[in-house]
GROMACS .gro file of C-alpha atoms in nm:
model
  129
    1CYS     CA    1  -2.515  -2.434  -0.136
    2GLY     CA    2  -2.264  -2.414  -0.459
    3GLN     CA    3  -2.055  -2.105  -0.526
    4ALA     CA    4  -2.163  -1.768  -0.546
    5ASP     CA    5  -2.093  -1.566  -0.928
    6GLY     CA    6  -1.741  -1.501  -0.949
    7GLU     CA    7  -1.587  -1.742  -0.654
    8LEU     CA    8  -1.311  -1.957  -0.797
    9ASN     CA    9  -1.209  -2.277  -0.737
   10PRO     CA   10  -0.889  -2.324  -0.475
   11GLY     CA   11  -0.544  -2.452  -0.595
   12ASN     CA   12  -0.263  -2.378  -0.836
   13TRP     CA   13  -0.300  -2.090  -1.058
   14LYS     CA   14  -0.084  -1.986  -1.333
   15SER     CA   15  -0.098  -1.647  -1.448
   16THR     CA   16   0.055  -1.539  -1.776
   17MET     CA   17   0.091  -1.144  -1.884
   18ALA     CA   18   0.156  -1.046  -2.243
   19MET     CA   19   0.151  -0.732  -2.421
   20SER     CA   20  -0.098  -0.772  -2.795
   21LYS     CA   21  -0.058  -0.490  -2.910
   22PHE     CA   22   0.171  -0.141  -2.867
   23GLU     CA   23   0.194   0.130  -3.111
   24ILE     CA   24   0.330   0.432  -3.161
   25PRO     CA   25   0.197   0.649  -3.428
   26GLY     CA   26   0.469   0.853  -3.618
   27ALA     CA   27   0.754   0.678  -3.490
   28PRO     CA   28   1.074   0.649  -3.681
   29PRO     CA   29   1.128   0.268  -3.793
   30GLU     CA   30   1.367   0.163  -3.545
   31VAL     CA   31   1.143   0.229  -3.275
   32ALA     CA   32   0.830   0.080  -3.432
   33GLU     CA   33   1.057  -0.220  -3.480
   34ARG     CA   34   1.141  -0.205  -3.119
   35ALA     CA   35   0.765  -0.187  -2.966
   36LYS     CA   36   0.664  -0.459  -3.205
   37ALA     CA   37   0.953  -0.706  -3.066
   38MET     CA   38   0.799  -0.665  -2.722
   39LEU     CA   39   0.500  -0.836  -2.881
   40GLY     CA   40   0.458  -1.211  -2.746
   41GLN     CA   41   0.671  -1.176  -2.474
   42SER     CA   42   0.502  -1.327  -2.190
   43GLN     CA   43   0.597  -1.324  -1.814
   44THR     CA   44   0.420  -1.640  -1.585
   45THR     CA   45   0.389  -1.710  -1.240
   46GLU     CA   46   0.235  -1.964  -1.028
   47ALA     CA   47   0.089  -1.927  -0.686
   48CYS     CA   48  -0.121  -2.128  -0.463
   49MET     CA   49  -0.507  -1.976  -0.453
   50SER     CA   50  -0.605  -2.037  -0.059
   51GLU     CA   51  -0.956  -2.126   0.009
   52ALA     CA   52  -1.031  -1.744   0.155
   53GLU     CA   53  -0.865  -1.641  -0.178
   54ALA     CA   54  -1.105  -1.829  -0.409
   55LYS     CA   55  -1.409  -1.738  -0.197
   56ALA     CA   56  -1.320  -1.385  -0.266
   57GLY     CA   57  -1.321  -1.461  -0.679
   58VAL     CA   58  -1.266  -1.199  -0.977
   59ARG     CA   59  -1.350  -0.900  -0.751
   60SER     CA   60  -1.044  -0.959  -0.541
   61MET     CA   61  -0.827  -1.082  -0.837
   62SER     CA   62  -0.875  -0.725  -1.018
   63ASN     CA   63  -0.824  -0.537  -0.655
   64ALA     CA   64  -0.473  -0.706  -0.638
   65MET     CA   65  -0.383  -0.529  -0.995
   66GLN     CA   66  -0.397  -0.226  -0.818
   67GLN     CA   67  -0.032  -0.178  -0.780
   68GLY     CA   68   0.152   0.184  -0.694
   69ASP     CA   69  -0.110   0.484  -0.699
   70CYS     CA   70  -0.391   0.239  -0.910
   71THR     CA   71  -0.712   0.156  -0.861
   72MET     CA   72  -0.970  -0.008  -0.999
   73ASP     CA   73  -1.308   0.164  -1.051
   74ASN     CA   74  -1.661   0.110  -1.132
   75PHE     CA   75  -1.585  -0.266  -1.136
   76GLU     CA   76  -1.877  -0.465  -1.255
   77GLN     CA   77  -1.938  -0.840  -1.289
   78GLY     CA   78  -2.159  -1.095  -1.380
   79GLY     CA   79  -2.272  -1.395  -1.540
   80GLY     CA   80  -1.914  -1.440  -1.668
   81THR     CA   81  -1.816  -1.119  -1.783
   82MET     CA   82  -1.646  -0.850  -1.590
   83SER     CA   83  -1.516  -0.462  -1.657
   84GLY     CA   84  -1.382  -0.178  -1.496
   85THR     CA   85  -1.139   0.086  -1.542
   86MET     CA   86  -0.793   0.084  -1.366
   87VAL     CA   87  -0.694   0.467  -1.307
   88CYS     CA   88  -0.368   0.575  -1.206
   89LYS     CA   89  -0.211   0.879  -1.062
   90GLY     CA   90   0.116   1.019  -1.166
   91THR     CA   91   0.340   0.824  -1.387
   92GLY     CA   92   0.041   0.523  -1.438
   93GLY     CA   93   0.217   0.297  -1.171
   94GLY     CA   94   0.373  -0.016  -1.309
   95PHE     CA   95   0.141  -0.019  -1.624
   96GLY     CA   96   0.216   0.286  -1.826
   97ALA     CA   97  -0.086   0.441  -1.912
   98PRO     CA   98  -0.257   0.645  -1.645
   99THR     CA   99  -0.622   0.494  -1.764
  100MET     CA  100  -0.696   0.184  -1.878
  101ALA     CA  101  -1.003  -0.013  -1.963
  102MET     CA  102  -1.044  -0.380  -1.815
  103THR     CA  103  -1.262  -0.635  -1.976
  104GLY     CA  104  -1.278  -0.989  -1.908
  105THR     CA  105  -1.442  -1.321  -1.848
  106TYR     CA  106  -1.452  -1.574  -1.565
  107SER     CA  107  -1.536  -1.919  -1.457
  108ALA     CA  108  -1.466  -2.101  -1.147
  109ASP     CA  109  -1.104  -2.254  -1.337
  110LYS     CA  110  -0.995  -1.958  -1.536
  111VAL     CA  111  -1.010  -1.586  -1.540
  112THR     CA  112  -0.908  -1.351  -1.856
  113MET     CA  113  -0.869  -1.011  -1.847
  114VAL     CA  114  -0.767  -0.738  -2.144
  115LEU     CA  115  -0.647  -0.417  -2.050
  116ALA     CA  116  -0.634  -0.118  -2.310
  117GLY     CA  117  -0.507   0.226  -2.238
  118GLU     CA  118  -0.312   0.533  -2.442
  119ILE     CA  119  -0.002   0.697  -2.288
  120THR     CA  120   0.048   1.060  -2.385
  121ASP     CA  121   0.390   1.222  -2.354
  122ASP     CA  122   0.550   1.499  -2.554
  123LYS     CA  123   0.850   1.282  -2.600
  124LEU     CA  124   0.668   0.996  -2.769
  125PRO     CA  125   0.675   1.054  -3.157
  126GLY     CA  126   0.328   1.214  -3.240
  127GLY     CA  127   0.268   1.245  -2.872
  128LYS     CA  128   0.103   0.896  -2.774
  129ALA     CA  129   0.123   0.517  -2.780
   0.00000   0.00000   0.00000
């Protein structure tokens, strides 16, 4: 009876992705300004979540983030919180950083995920972002 921990409600779901912080230590002012210009911009999509997808829940939703050569390692969920590590081989798939910590919260009607990672590249001022 009822929903298992992590199950979601089926129906129309809106997803919004936005960058909340981006820093390039040691970057010239014009590069820093371009990075700041990306903050606050968001991309929104909508999709209908079927009963089966909703029953698969937040674990399935986090698995859907695995683009290209990325996988979600050590995923844990319980009591409305979740965490894991997104590990990408090579260039980091579509996300940029090869390893990113994922934390989040969930209820049957809302999922919030935060990904945080560091990019290291000799081409970047200071070698990282």
